[in-house]
Amino acid sequence: MVEDGEFHGGLAERVARFDREEARRTADRAEDERLRAVREFPIGAWAELPLERYALGPASHGNASHSFCRLMEYGTNAIGSIRGGSAAKHIVYQHRTGEWRVVPSELRGLGVHRAWEEVRSQFASAFAAAAAADFGTIDEFESLSYGQALTTKALAVYFPDEFLPIFSAAHVRHFTALLGGSAHQHSSGVRTWRANRELLTLVRRTPEFDGWRLHEVMRFLYAFHDPRPRDRVVWKIAPGAGASLWADCLPNRRIRIGWDEVGSLAQYESDQELKDALDRNWPSSIGGNLRLARQMLAFRDLEPGDLIVANRGKSEVLAVGTVIDGYSYDTEVGKHRHTVGVEWDTSYAQTFDSPRHAWQQTLAKVPATLWREIRRGRGEAVSETVDPVTAGDAELPGPVRAVRDLLAHKGQVVLQGPPGTGKTRLALSVALAVAGRGHLIEAAPEERAAALADLCKVSAGATAAPLTMVTFHPSYGYEDFVEGYKPAAAADGAGLNLTMTDGLFRRVCAAAELEPEQTFLIVVDEINRGDLPRILGELITLLELDKRGSVSVTLPTSGRAQTVPPNIRIIGTMNSADRSVGHIDAAIRRRFAFIDVPPDLDVLDGEVGGLGLAEFLEGLNAKLDVAFGPDHLLGQAYLLAGDRPLATAEQLSHAFHHEIVPLVADYCLGQPDLLKSVLGSLVDDRTGRVVQTNPQDLPGMLADEFVATEPAGDERAGREGAQYRNEA
């Protein structure tokens, strides 16, 4: 975050570098769009506006529709974007099933037309309040709070001098803090339109913006202080089978994908909804299409500034593109209707020395290492690590940033997920970020390990290091964590005496009190394997942030008073498949934030003997999910050697037979039929045991059992249920 003084101190220099002429041209286009919207939907017509003229529905997802919601989302991009997410942000909309849906729960019992009349009345009243400069009254229209981005954009269209063209609540808060706004702007309870008005007040108090149009100010703020993380995922997207659509995508500045049968992606409110639609069209895919559904929703939610790599096959980069226009479902192009606007740069075109197996799919994430390789192939000088001087929040990986932010909000976090998903690695990455060493998160393994070792060192005179690691287990107790009597050698060397000894947590508290500016982090591995109420005792009360440093308890063993300093944080890891030892009760759950850490298939971008490791793990997990539920999946670590995917048949054979099979067999509790339902033909019918095979034959056997082809997005099979891969 740029501090207020820093922002204003460098503002003149940034204004001098800003291309205001281009901003003026964009502002002119935005004004043309605004005038069109006002002509098509006059403010005086809102009192009688029909639902069909307002609502976004299945028929209105294409470019031919002229409903108000379609115009706001797809036809007025120069004004500012509200694209992304589902149609629920429009308050009332028609679902893909033809069913009308009303988002505000208090209106659902009225029926869609009466609900629409109420929503319409609130829009009309909001516009009347704005016309009378009675902006505070708008907060009273509760139904509009369910569509704050849409409402704020509508207000900006009808009252362009009273609202900035910034419609994301998070972005408004970011820019408000940048200009020195009030603290309450960071509250999620402040409606976006109110926050927008207060940001406008700050802009008008900034003399450097005198004479600027509000659209120019918006462009300036995004150009120099974009709140969107710079580490957003880079996507590889194939422009049709064999790049067959490239001749269209390049000159028309866009990327298109298939799966047209599911209709506009704006209709789907969750990945499960889209998966169900994919399953209905392509039902034979092993385990369904959940991963594909998530990738397609990520495609839908691409924002301006996001990067896309266009490829042909597994080895060729055609171009790198920057998203300039959000998602639309274009019914005028025939096939491959899912479309995103992209500005292409063909100077990145290159061919790799070896194929990238993950590029066999239409959509795939580009790992950081491969993105650096692509940039080098263009001739860019690329550093392996982020400069620690310039590194900030934007350079932190998204999961690290999410955990760190939750720590700041809650104080304690539990990372929960199946075995092998990298929970401990994520916790240690957060430790580096908290210590201001986020630039080392993706450094070389030895450099990263050295940094973590340094954080674990106890400095002279201190009682604990900035990073303390501990593993809970059934015999770990209060006396180990807080305090207790422990045997120690007698002063005369004859025998043992019981001595009051501080536990790990008290030692960390003592160190934290001496260094209040330093954050002290405790990472508890396998936190649920300990008896948490017994281990934490009365200190569970003091973990709440509002009691830190101000409330004390008397420890029952020693009688000493104990507080918990505000600069202590705790991260626990919990294997969701292990429910046999510890139980986290409600009191403890209330004091911890919980984050799911699912398997990360995108890091498995390799293949062994033609077997895609990501596809294998996805298929295996699909079967495990059916048999045991989502807590008993397997993580990507089982198919990694260090930080890289397994590369040889021997490595794969070892991992499968000696790590994966024993764990799956343990899940099955000695039931051969259950084991066979998961591993299929790999289980011998006679013995009920997993067959042994030559390592060179194993990849093919695993592919036959677990790997499904990706459903085609551009053609259907001539026979029911046949599958075709949407080739890259």
mmCIF file of C-alpha atoms in Angstrom, residues 334-522:
data_model
loop_
_atom_site.group_PDB
_atom_site.id
_atom_site.type_symbol
_atom_site.label_atom_id
_atom_site.label_comp_id
_atom_site.label_asym_id
_atom_site.label_seq_id
_atom_site.Cartn_x
_atom_site.Cartn_y
_atom_site.Cartn_z
ATOM 1 C CA GLY A 334 -21.144 -19.657 -34.922
ATOM 2 C CA LYS A 335 -19.029 -22.012 -32.849
ATOM 3 C CA HIS A 336 -16.593 -21.216 -30.036
ATOM 4 C CA ARG A 337 -18.841 -18.518 -28.617
ATOM 5 C CA HIS A 338 -17.133 -17.990 -25.259
ATOM 6 C CA THR A 339 -15.069 -14.883 -25.996
ATOM 7 C CA VAL A 340 -12.648 -12.547 -24.217
ATOM 8 C CA GLY A 341 -11.066 -9.449 -25.795
ATOM 9 C CA VAL A 342 -7.248 -9.632 -26.021
ATOM 10 C CA GLU A 343 -4.452 -7.411 -27.382
ATOM 11 C CA TRP A 344 -1.897 -9.847 -28.847
ATOM 12 C CA ASP A 345 1.893 -9.470 -28.916
ATOM 13 C CA THR A 346 3.407 -11.893 -31.431
ATOM 14 C CA SER A 347 6.977 -10.984 -30.473
ATOM 15 C CA TYR A 348 6.666 -13.781 -27.901
ATOM 16 C CA ALA A 349 6.248 -16.419 -30.636
ATOM 17 C CA GLN A 350 8.669 -19.319 -30.057
ATOM 18 C CA THR A 351 9.012 -23.080 -30.010
ATOM 19 C CA PHE A 352 10.163 -25.058 -26.975
ATOM 20 C CA ASP A 353 12.856 -27.713 -27.116
ATOM 21 C CA SER A 354 10.507 -30.226 -25.486
ATOM 22 C CA PRO A 355 6.700 -30.484 -25.317
ATOM 23 C CA ARG A 356 4.672 -29.281 -22.344
ATOM 24 C CA HIS A 357 2.241 -32.050 -21.515
ATOM 25 C CA ALA A 358 -0.175 -29.790 -19.622
ATOM 26 C CA TRP A 359 -0.736 -27.876 -22.854
ATOM 27 C CA GLN A 360 -2.654 -30.831 -24.229
ATOM 28 C CA GLN A 361 -5.741 -29.215 -22.724
ATOM 29 C CA THR A 362 -7.449 -26.107 -24.036
ATOM 30 C CA LEU A 363 -7.043 -24.237 -20.741
ATOM 31 C CA ALA A 364 -4.059 -24.538 -18.423
ATOM 32 C CA LYS A 365 -2.254 -22.363 -15.893
ATOM 33 C CA VAL A 366 1.269 -21.309 -16.814
ATOM 34 C CA PRO A 367 3.628 -21.973 -13.876
ATOM 35 C CA ALA A 368 5.992 -19.173 -12.871
ATOM 36 C CA THR A 369 9.018 -21.110 -14.097
ATOM 37 C CA LEU A 370 7.511 -21.602 -17.559
ATOM 38 C CA TRP A 371 6.399 -17.978 -17.729
ATOM 39 C CA ARG A 372 10.003 -16.935 -17.082
ATOM 40 C CA GLU A 373 11.128 -19.301 -19.846
ATOM 41 C CA ILE A 374 8.645 -17.763 -22.283
ATOM 42 C CA ARG A 375 9.874 -14.289 -21.442
ATOM 43 C CA ARG A 376 13.483 -15.348 -21.902
ATOM 44 C CA GLY A 377 12.570 -16.854 -25.263
ATOM 45 C CA ARG A 378 11.471 -13.375 -26.292
ATOM 46 C CA GLY A 379 14.810 -11.996 -25.181
ATOM 47 C CA GLU A 380 13.738 -10.426 -21.898
ATOM 48 C CA ALA A 381 16.133 -10.297 -18.977
ATOM 49 C CA VAL A 382 14.266 -12.140 -16.237
ATOM 50 C CA SER A 383 15.305 -12.400 -12.608
ATOM 51 C CA GLU A 384 14.654 -15.710 -10.848
ATOM 52 C CA THR A 385 13.510 -13.929 -7.709
ATOM 53 C CA VAL A 386 11.658 -10.763 -6.883
ATOM 54 C CA ASP A 387 13.748 -7.791 -5.809
ATOM 55 C CA PRO A 388 13.376 -7.642 -2.013
ATOM 56 C CA VAL A 389 13.555 -3.848 -2.067
ATOM 57 C CA THR A 390 10.605 -3.426 -4.436
ATOM 58 C CA ALA A 391 8.686 -6.565 -3.457
ATOM 59 C CA GLY A 392 5.282 -5.914 -1.959
ATOM 60 C CA ASP A 393 1.923 -7.524 -1.439
ATOM 61 C CA ALA A 394 1.270 -7.723 -5.170
ATOM 62 C CA GLU A 395 4.230 -10.075 -5.655
ATOM 63 C CA LEU A 396 3.092 -12.560 -3.021
ATOM 64 C CA PRO A 397 1.430 -15.713 -4.352
ATOM 65 C CA GLY A 398 -2.337 -15.496 -3.921
ATOM 66 C CA PRO A 399 -2.682 -18.306 -1.319
ATOM 67 C CA VAL A 400 0.139 -16.806 0.765
ATOM 68 C CA ARG A 401 -1.477 -13.399 0.698
ATOM 69 C CA ALA A 402 -4.868 -14.874 1.653
ATOM 70 C CA VAL A 403 -3.454 -16.716 4.684
ATOM 71 C CA ARG A 404 -1.403 -13.735 5.797
ATOM 72 C CA ASP A 405 -4.438 -11.439 5.586
ATOM 73 C CA LEU A 406 -6.538 -13.891 7.600
ATOM 74 C CA LEU A 407 -3.801 -14.038 10.231
ATOM 75 C CA ALA A 408 -3.934 -10.273 10.546
ATOM 76 C CA HIS A 409 -7.729 -10.417 10.899
ATOM 77 C CA LYS A 410 -8.112 -13.446 13.156
ATOM 78 C CA GLY A 411 -4.702 -14.142 14.703
ATOM 79 C CA GLN A 412 -4.868 -17.913 14.181
ATOM 80 C CA VAL A 413 -5.405 -19.955 11.023
ATOM 81 C CA VAL A 414 -5.769 -23.686 10.364
ATOM 82 C CA LEU A 415 -4.820 -24.987 6.915
ATOM 83 C CA GLN A 416 -6.896 -28.099 6.333
ATOM 84 C CA GLY A 417 -6.841 -30.537 3.452
ATOM 85 C CA PRO A 418 -6.018 -34.053 2.291
ATOM 86 C CA PRO A 419 -2.491 -35.435 2.693
ATOM 87 C CA GLY A 420 0.129 -34.184 0.283
ATOM 88 C CA THR A 421 -1.473 -30.850 -0.632
ATOM 89 C CA GLY A 422 1.424 -28.690 0.616
ATOM 90 C CA LYS A 423 -0.096 -27.326 3.819
ATOM 91 C CA THR A 424 3.194 -27.127 5.701
ATOM 92 C CA ARG A 425 4.964 -25.570 2.709
ATOM 93 C CA LEU A 426 2.230 -22.928 2.503
ATOM 94 C CA ALA A 427 2.572 -22.211 6.226
ATOM 95 C CA LEU A 428 6.321 -21.710 5.861
ATOM 96 C CA SER A 429 5.797 -19.501 2.814
ATOM 97 C CA VAL A 430 3.538 -17.337 4.972
ATOM 98 C CA ALA A 431 6.307 -17.237 7.571
ATOM 99 C CA LEU A 432 8.656 -15.793 4.950
ATOM 100 C CA ALA A 433 6.045 -13.228 3.915
ATOM 101 C CA VAL A 434 5.351 -12.174 7.505
ATOM 102 C CA ALA A 435 9.091 -11.729 8.073
ATOM 103 C CA GLY A 436 9.407 -9.474 5.027
ATOM 104 C CA ARG A 437 11.158 -12.155 2.969
ATOM 105 C CA GLY A 438 8.369 -12.854 0.515
ATOM 106 C CA HIS A 439 10.830 -12.563 -2.367
ATOM 107 C CA LEU A 440 12.310 -15.891 -1.236
ATOM 108 C CA ILE A 441 9.058 -17.882 -1.370
ATOM 109 C CA GLU A 442 9.800 -19.172 -4.862
ATOM 110 C CA ALA A 443 13.580 -18.953 -4.606
ATOM 111 C CA ALA A 444 15.903 -21.903 -5.193
ATOM 112 C CA PRO A 445 15.282 -24.660 -2.597
ATOM 113 C CA GLU A 446 18.591 -24.155 -0.811
ATOM 114 C CA GLU A 447 18.087 -20.379 -0.586
ATOM 115 C CA ARG A 448 14.551 -20.800 0.716
ATOM 116 C CA ALA A 449 15.683 -23.410 3.276
ATOM 117 C CA ALA A 450 18.487 -21.131 4.490
ATOM 118 C CA ALA A 451 16.041 -18.262 5.003
ATOM 119 C CA LEU A 452 13.673 -20.476 7.015
ATOM 120 C CA ALA A 453 16.560 -21.802 9.111
ATOM 121 C CA ASP A 454 17.560 -18.227 9.861
ATOM 122 C CA LEU A 455 14.029 -17.414 11.041
ATOM 123 C CA CYS A 456 14.173 -20.389 13.418
ATOM 124 C CA LYS A 457 17.368 -19.160 15.135
ATOM 125 C CA VAL A 458 17.002 -17.882 18.700
ATOM 126 C CA SER A 459 19.058 -14.727 19.063
ATOM 127 C CA ALA A 460 21.267 -14.119 22.089
ATOM 128 C CA GLY A 461 19.249 -13.244 25.168
ATOM 129 C CA ALA A 462 15.925 -14.178 23.555
ATOM 130 C CA THR A 463 13.640 -16.999 24.635
ATOM 131 C CA ALA A 464 12.246 -17.839 21.185
ATOM 132 C CA ALA A 465 12.867 -17.307 17.480
ATOM 133 C CA PRO A 466 10.602 -15.356 15.088
ATOM 134 C CA LEU A 467 9.488 -18.733 13.700
ATOM 135 C CA THR A 468 8.788 -21.681 15.997
ATOM 136 C CA MET A 469 7.716 -25.074 14.661
ATOM 137 C CA VAL A 470 6.092 -27.830 16.676
ATOM 138 C CA THR A 471 4.150 -31.007 15.907
ATOM 139 C CA PHE A 472 1.221 -31.965 18.089
ATOM 140 C CA HIS A 473 0.596 -35.623 18.955
ATOM 141 C CA PRO A 474 -1.516 -37.549 21.478
ATOM 142 C CA SER A 475 1.039 -37.327 24.291
ATOM 143 C CA TYR A 476 1.765 -33.615 23.844
ATOM 144 C CA GLY A 477 0.293 -31.695 26.759
ATOM 145 C CA TYR A 478 -0.232 -28.460 28.650
ATOM 146 C CA GLU A 479 3.107 -28.746 30.393
ATOM 147 C CA ASP A 480 4.863 -28.857 27.014
ATOM 148 C CA PHE A 481 2.993 -25.896 25.537
ATOM 149 C CA VAL A 482 2.276 -23.600 28.514
ATOM 150 C CA GLU A 483 4.051 -24.599 31.729
ATOM 151 C CA GLY A 484 4.517 -27.489 34.087
ATOM 152 C CA TYR A 485 6.832 -29.298 36.475
ATOM 153 C CA LYS A 486 9.489 -31.283 34.671
ATOM 154 C CA PRO A 487 12.397 -33.361 35.983
ATOM 155 C CA ALA A 488 15.760 -31.618 36.032
ATOM 156 C CA ALA A 489 19.140 -32.621 37.431
ATOM 157 C CA ALA A 490 19.594 -31.651 41.078
ATOM 158 C CA ALA A 491 22.150 -28.934 41.853
ATOM 159 C CA ASP A 492 24.426 -31.428 43.599
ATOM 160 C CA GLY A 493 24.127 -33.854 40.687
ATOM 161 C CA ALA A 494 22.482 -36.453 42.840
ATOM 162 C CA GLY A 495 19.136 -37.397 41.394
ATOM 163 C CA LEU A 496 16.369 -35.308 39.832
ATOM 164 C CA ASN A 497 14.169 -32.505 41.045
ATOM 165 C CA LEU A 498 10.846 -31.321 39.650
ATOM 166 C CA THR A 499 11.272 -27.798 38.307
ATOM 167 C CA MET A 500 8.653 -25.328 37.045
ATOM 168 C CA THR A 501 9.426 -24.975 33.352
ATOM 169 C CA ASP A 502 8.017 -22.608 30.770
ATOM 170 C CA GLY A 503 6.470 -24.320 27.780
ATOM 171 C CA LEU A 504 6.908 -23.353 24.154
ATOM 172 C CA PHE A 505 4.074 -20.831 24.102
ATOM 173 C CA ARG A 506 5.203 -18.977 27.239
ATOM 174 C CA ARG A 507 8.710 -18.704 25.796
ATOM 175 C CA VAL A 508 7.332 -17.202 22.600
ATOM 176 C CA CYS A 509 5.172 -14.797 24.626
ATOM 177 C CA ALA A 510 8.212 -13.642 26.583
ATOM 178 C CA ALA A 511 10.182 -13.010 23.387
ATOM 179 C CA ALA A 512 7.235 -11.189 21.796
ATOM 180 C CA GLU A 513 6.878 -8.850 24.774
ATOM 181 C CA LEU A 514 10.526 -7.800 24.440
ATOM 182 C CA GLU A 515 10.237 -7.135 20.679
ATOM 183 C CA PRO A 516 6.760 -5.660 20.090
ATOM 184 C CA GLU A 517 7.610 -4.602 16.514
ATOM 185 C CA GLN A 518 8.539 -8.163 15.501
ATOM 186 C CA THR A 519 5.871 -10.720 14.530
ATOM 187 C CA PHE A 520 6.383 -14.110 16.171
ATOM 188 C CA LEU A 521 4.823 -17.024 14.296
ATOM 189 C CA ILE A 522 4.135 -20.506 15.649
#
